[in-house]
Every structure is written in C-alpha cells, then in structure tokens.
Coordinates of C-alpha atoms in Angstrom, one line a residue:
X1 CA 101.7 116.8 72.2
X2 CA 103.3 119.3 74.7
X3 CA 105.4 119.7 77.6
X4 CA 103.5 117.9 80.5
X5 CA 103.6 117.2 84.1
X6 CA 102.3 114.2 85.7
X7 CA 100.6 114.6 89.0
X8 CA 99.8 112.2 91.5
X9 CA 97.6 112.2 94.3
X10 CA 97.6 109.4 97.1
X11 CA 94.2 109.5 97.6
X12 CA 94.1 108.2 94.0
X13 CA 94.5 104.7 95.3
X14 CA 92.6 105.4 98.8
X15 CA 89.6 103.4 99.2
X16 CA 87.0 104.9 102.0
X17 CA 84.3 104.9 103.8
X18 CA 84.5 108.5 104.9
X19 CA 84.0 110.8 101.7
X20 CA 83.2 113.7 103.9
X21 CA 86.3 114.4 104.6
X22 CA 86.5 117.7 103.5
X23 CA 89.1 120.4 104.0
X24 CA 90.8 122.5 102.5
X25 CA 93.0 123.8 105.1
X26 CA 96.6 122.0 105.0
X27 CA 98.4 122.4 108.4
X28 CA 99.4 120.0 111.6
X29 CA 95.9 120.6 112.9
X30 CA 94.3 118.7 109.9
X31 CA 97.0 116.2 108.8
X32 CA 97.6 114.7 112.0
X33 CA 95.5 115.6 115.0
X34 CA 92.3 116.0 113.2
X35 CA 92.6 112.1 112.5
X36 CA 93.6 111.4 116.4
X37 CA 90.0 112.6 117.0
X38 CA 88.6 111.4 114.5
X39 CA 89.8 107.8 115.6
X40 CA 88.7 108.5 119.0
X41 CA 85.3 110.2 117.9
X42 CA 84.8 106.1 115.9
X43 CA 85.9 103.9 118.7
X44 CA 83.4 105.9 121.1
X45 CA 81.0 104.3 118.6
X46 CA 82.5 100.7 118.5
X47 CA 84.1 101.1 115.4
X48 CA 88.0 101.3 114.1
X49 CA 88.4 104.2 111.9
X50 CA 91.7 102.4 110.0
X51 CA 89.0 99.9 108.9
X52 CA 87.2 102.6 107.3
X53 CA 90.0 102.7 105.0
X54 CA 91.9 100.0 102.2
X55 CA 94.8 100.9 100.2
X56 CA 94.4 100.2 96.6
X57 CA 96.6 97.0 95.4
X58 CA 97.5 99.3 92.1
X59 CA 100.3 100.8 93.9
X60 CA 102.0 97.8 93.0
X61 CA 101.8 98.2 89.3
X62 CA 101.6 101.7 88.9
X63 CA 104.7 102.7 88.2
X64 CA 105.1 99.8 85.3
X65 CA 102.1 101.0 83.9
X66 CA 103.1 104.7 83.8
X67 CA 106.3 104.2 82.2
X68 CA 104.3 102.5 78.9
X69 CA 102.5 105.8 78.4
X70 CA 104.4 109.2 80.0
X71 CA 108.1 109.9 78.8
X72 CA 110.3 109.4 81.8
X73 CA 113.9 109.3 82.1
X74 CA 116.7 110.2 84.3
X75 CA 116.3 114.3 83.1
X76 CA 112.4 113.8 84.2
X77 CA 112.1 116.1 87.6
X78 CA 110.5 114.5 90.7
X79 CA 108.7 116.4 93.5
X80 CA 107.3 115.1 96.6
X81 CA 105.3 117.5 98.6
X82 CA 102.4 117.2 101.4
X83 CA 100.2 119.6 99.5
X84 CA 98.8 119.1 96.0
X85 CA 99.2 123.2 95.7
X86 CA 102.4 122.7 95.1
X87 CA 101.8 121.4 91.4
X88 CA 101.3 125.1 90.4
X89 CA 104.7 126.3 90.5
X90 CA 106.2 122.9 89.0
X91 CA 103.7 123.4 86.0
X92 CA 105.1 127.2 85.9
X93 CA 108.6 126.6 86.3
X94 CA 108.8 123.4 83.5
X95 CA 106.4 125.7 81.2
X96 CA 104.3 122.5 80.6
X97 CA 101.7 123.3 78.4
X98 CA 99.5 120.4 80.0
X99 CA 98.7 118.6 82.8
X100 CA 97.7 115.2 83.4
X101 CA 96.2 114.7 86.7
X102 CA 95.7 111.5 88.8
X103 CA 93.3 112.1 91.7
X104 CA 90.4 111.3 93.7
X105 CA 89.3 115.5 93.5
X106 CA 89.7 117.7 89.9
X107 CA 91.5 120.2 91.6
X108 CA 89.7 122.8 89.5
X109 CA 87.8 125.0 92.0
X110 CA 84.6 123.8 94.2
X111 CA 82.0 126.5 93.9
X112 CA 81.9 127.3 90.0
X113 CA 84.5 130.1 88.7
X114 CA 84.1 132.3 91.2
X115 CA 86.2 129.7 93.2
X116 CA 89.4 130.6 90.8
X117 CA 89.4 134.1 92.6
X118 CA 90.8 132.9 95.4
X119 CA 94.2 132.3 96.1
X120 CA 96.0 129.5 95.2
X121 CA 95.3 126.1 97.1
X122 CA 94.8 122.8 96.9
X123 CA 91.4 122.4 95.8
X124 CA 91.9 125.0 92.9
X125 CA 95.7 124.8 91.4
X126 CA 94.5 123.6 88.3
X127 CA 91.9 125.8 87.8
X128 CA 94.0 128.2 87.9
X129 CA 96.6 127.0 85.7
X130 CA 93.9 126.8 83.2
X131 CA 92.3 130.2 83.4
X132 CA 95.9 132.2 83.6
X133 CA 96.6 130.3 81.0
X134 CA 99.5 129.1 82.1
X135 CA 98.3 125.6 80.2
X136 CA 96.5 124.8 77.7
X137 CA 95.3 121.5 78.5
X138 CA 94.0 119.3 81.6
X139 CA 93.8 115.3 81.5
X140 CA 91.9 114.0 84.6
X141 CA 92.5 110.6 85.5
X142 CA 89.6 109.7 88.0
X143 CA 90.4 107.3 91.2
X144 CA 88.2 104.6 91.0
X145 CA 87.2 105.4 94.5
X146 CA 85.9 109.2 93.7
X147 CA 82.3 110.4 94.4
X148 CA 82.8 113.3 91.8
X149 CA 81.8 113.2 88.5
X150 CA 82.6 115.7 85.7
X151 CA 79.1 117.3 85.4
X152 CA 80.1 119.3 88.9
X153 CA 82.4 121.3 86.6
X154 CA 79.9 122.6 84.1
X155 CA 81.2 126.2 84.0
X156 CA 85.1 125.0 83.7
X157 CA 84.2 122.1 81.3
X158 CA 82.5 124.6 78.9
X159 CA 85.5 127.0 79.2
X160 CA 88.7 125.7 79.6
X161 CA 90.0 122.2 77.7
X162 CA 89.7 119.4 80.3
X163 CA 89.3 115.9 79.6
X164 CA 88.1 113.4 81.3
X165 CA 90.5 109.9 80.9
X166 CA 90.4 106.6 82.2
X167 CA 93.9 105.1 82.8
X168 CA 93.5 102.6 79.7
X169 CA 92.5 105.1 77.1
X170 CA 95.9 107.4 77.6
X171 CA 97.8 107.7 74.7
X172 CA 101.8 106.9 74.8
X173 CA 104.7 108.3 74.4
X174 CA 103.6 111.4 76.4
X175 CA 106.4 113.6 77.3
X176 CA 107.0 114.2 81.0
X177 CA 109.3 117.0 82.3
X178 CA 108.3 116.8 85.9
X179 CA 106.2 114.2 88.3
X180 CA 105.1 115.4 91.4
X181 CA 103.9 112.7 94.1
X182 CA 101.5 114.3 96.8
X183 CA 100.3 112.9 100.3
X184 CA 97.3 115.3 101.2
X185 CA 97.7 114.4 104.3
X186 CA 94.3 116.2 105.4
X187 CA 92.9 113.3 103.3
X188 CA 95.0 110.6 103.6
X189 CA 95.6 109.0 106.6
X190 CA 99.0 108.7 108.6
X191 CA 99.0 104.9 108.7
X192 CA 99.5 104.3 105.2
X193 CA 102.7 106.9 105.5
X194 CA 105.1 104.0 104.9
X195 CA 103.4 102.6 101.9
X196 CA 103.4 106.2 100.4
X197 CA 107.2 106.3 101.2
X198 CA 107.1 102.7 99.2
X199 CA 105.3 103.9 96.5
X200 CA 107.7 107.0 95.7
X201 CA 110.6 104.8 96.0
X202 CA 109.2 102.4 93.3
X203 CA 109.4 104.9 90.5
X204 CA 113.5 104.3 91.0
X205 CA 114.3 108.2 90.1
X206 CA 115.7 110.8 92.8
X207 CA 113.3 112.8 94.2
X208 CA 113.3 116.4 95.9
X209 CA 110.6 116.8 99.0
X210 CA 109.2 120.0 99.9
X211 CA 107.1 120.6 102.7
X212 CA 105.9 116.9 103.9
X213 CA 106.5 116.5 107.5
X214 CA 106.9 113.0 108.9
X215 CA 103.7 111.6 110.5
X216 CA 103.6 109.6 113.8
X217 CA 100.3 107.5 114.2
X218 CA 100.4 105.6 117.2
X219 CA 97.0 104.7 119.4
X220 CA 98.6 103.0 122.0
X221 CA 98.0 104.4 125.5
X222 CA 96.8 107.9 124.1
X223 CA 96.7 109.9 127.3
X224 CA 93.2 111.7 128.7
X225 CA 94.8 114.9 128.0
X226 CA 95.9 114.3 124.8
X227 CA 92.4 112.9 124.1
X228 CA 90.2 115.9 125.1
X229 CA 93.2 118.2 122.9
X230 CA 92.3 116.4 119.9
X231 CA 88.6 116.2 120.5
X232 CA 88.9 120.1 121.5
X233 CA 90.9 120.5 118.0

C-alpha cells in the first residue's frame, strides 16, 4: 500500500436540495455573493434557501472513524484550503502514490478526457494526477448525498485505476502523509462556516490554511443596493 493523501471535501456531508449548483469558477463572486442572491432569488418565492440545506450528523464521528483506517500521527501534514485544486500540489509535494478522495463530485474531469486538457481546477485535479501520472491509484469515497454515479466516468474508469469505495469497505492501516480539508465554498454554503471551523478542529492535529477567506453571512437588513448588486452578480 503506498504513500497516500486523504482528501476531504465539505460537501461530503452537505445534504441539498439544490444539485444544480454548478461552478467551477472559485472567487468572491461565487463563494459569497452568488449565495446573497441566491437567498434573495428563494425568499422572492416564499421559500428560505438555508432550509434547502442540512448538515450531515457524521461530522461528529468522522474523525473517530478515520483514525481506525488511515495512518495518522503527529508527522501527518494537514491543509486547509477554500479550493479542492489545491490537493494537486499536496499530492505532488508528499509523492503519494494514491489518493483517497471523500467528496460529493470525482474530481476527475466533467466532459470525458478532453476535460484533463485544461488547466488545473477543481473539478479536474485528480484527473490530472492520474493521467500525468503523478499517482497510481484513486479511492473515491462517495457522499451519500451525490447525484453522480461512476458510469459518468467511462473513459477515465477504463484508463486510469479508480475505485469506487464505500466508507465501510476501506481497508486499515492505510498510510497518510498529508490530509487536506476543503470548503468549496462555491458549493457549500457560508452558514455552516463555523461547523466547518468545528470539524477541522476535531481532528486535534495543527493545521496550515491556504487561501480560505473568512465568510460573513448575515440577512439581516440587507440594503436595496446591496440587493440589486447581488442579483446583478
């Protein structure tokens, strides 16, 4: 079993409504005004966007579940970032020869191979990773919430060795060089920001952040003119 990283996306335990959220630009227009409007866009409509969403009870047990199957100790790098891009360069830099992923999205490319031409992003690090062959191996861990299914990937599946895991079929004693904890914050929404902070303390290790800018969410007294900005966004 080889060097791996373990990487987490919040959305993993995000329950929703709203699938079709789908982005895959990460900047302050998406992670915080686009969900300003599209709160304001619901409660035109009667309805309150933050029901739209429940955070998974798991995040509670997570951690102590993890640490019976993924090798962590005090030499076991943690990242927290706002982007899940940022998994590409941690894989590099720890040479991990695999990655096991736990997400709502595969992260392999959306559009067949022709979507690993791009530049790196978000929505196709570890496609990359795989055809660069930078590793040899990707274990997805699918969020019980996810609309995908691993027939979308026919062209990577065929290719590249990706399995497809449930949470109780890991194996132990899987040996972790580097965790990295994302928001996607053009997914998930700013409310939950404090249980995200929550969740990353729970691990108990020191973590470094890169790039995750603190969110405000408040819809108290939201002024006309910042209304029609965000609508306008």
């Amino acid at each position: 079993m080889g060097n791996s990283l373990l990487s987490i996306d919040w959305d993993y335990f995000i329950s929703t409504e709203n699938q079709g959220i789908v982005s895959y630009v990460e900047n302050k227009k998406t992670i915080i005004d686009a969900w300003y409007k599209r709160y304001i866009q619901a409660k035109a409509k009667g309805k309150n966007l933050q029901k739209s969403f429940q955070l998974s009870q798991e995040t509670e047990k997570f951690w102590d579940k993890i640490k019976q199957i993924f090798q962590i100790n005090e030499n076991t790098e943690v990242f927290v970032s706002d982007s899940h891009t940022i998994s590409y360069e941690i894989a590099k830099k720890h040479k991990c020869s695999e990655v096991y992923l736990f997400d709502a999205h595969s992260d392999l490319g959306y559009g067949g191979l022709q979507s690993l031409e791009f530049e790196v992003n978000c929505a196709n690090w570890l496609g990359k990773l795989l055809k660069q062959q930078e590793i040899e191996k990707a274990h997805i861990i699918y969020s019980p919430f996810t609309k995908e299914q691993p027939e979308y990937f026919k062209q990577m599946n065929n290719i590249f060795n990706i399995n497809y895991l449930q949470f109780k079929n890991l194996p132990s004693g899987i040996k972790t060089s580097a965790i990295h904890i994302c928001r996607s914050g053009a997914w998930c929404p700013p409310w939950f920001d404090n249980k995200f902070m929550e969740f990353i303390q729970k691990l108990g290790l020191p973590y470094k952040v890169i790039d995750c800018p603190t969110r405000k969410w408040s819809t108290r007294n939201i002024s006309f003119a910042d209304q029609l900005h965000y609508l306008l966004t």
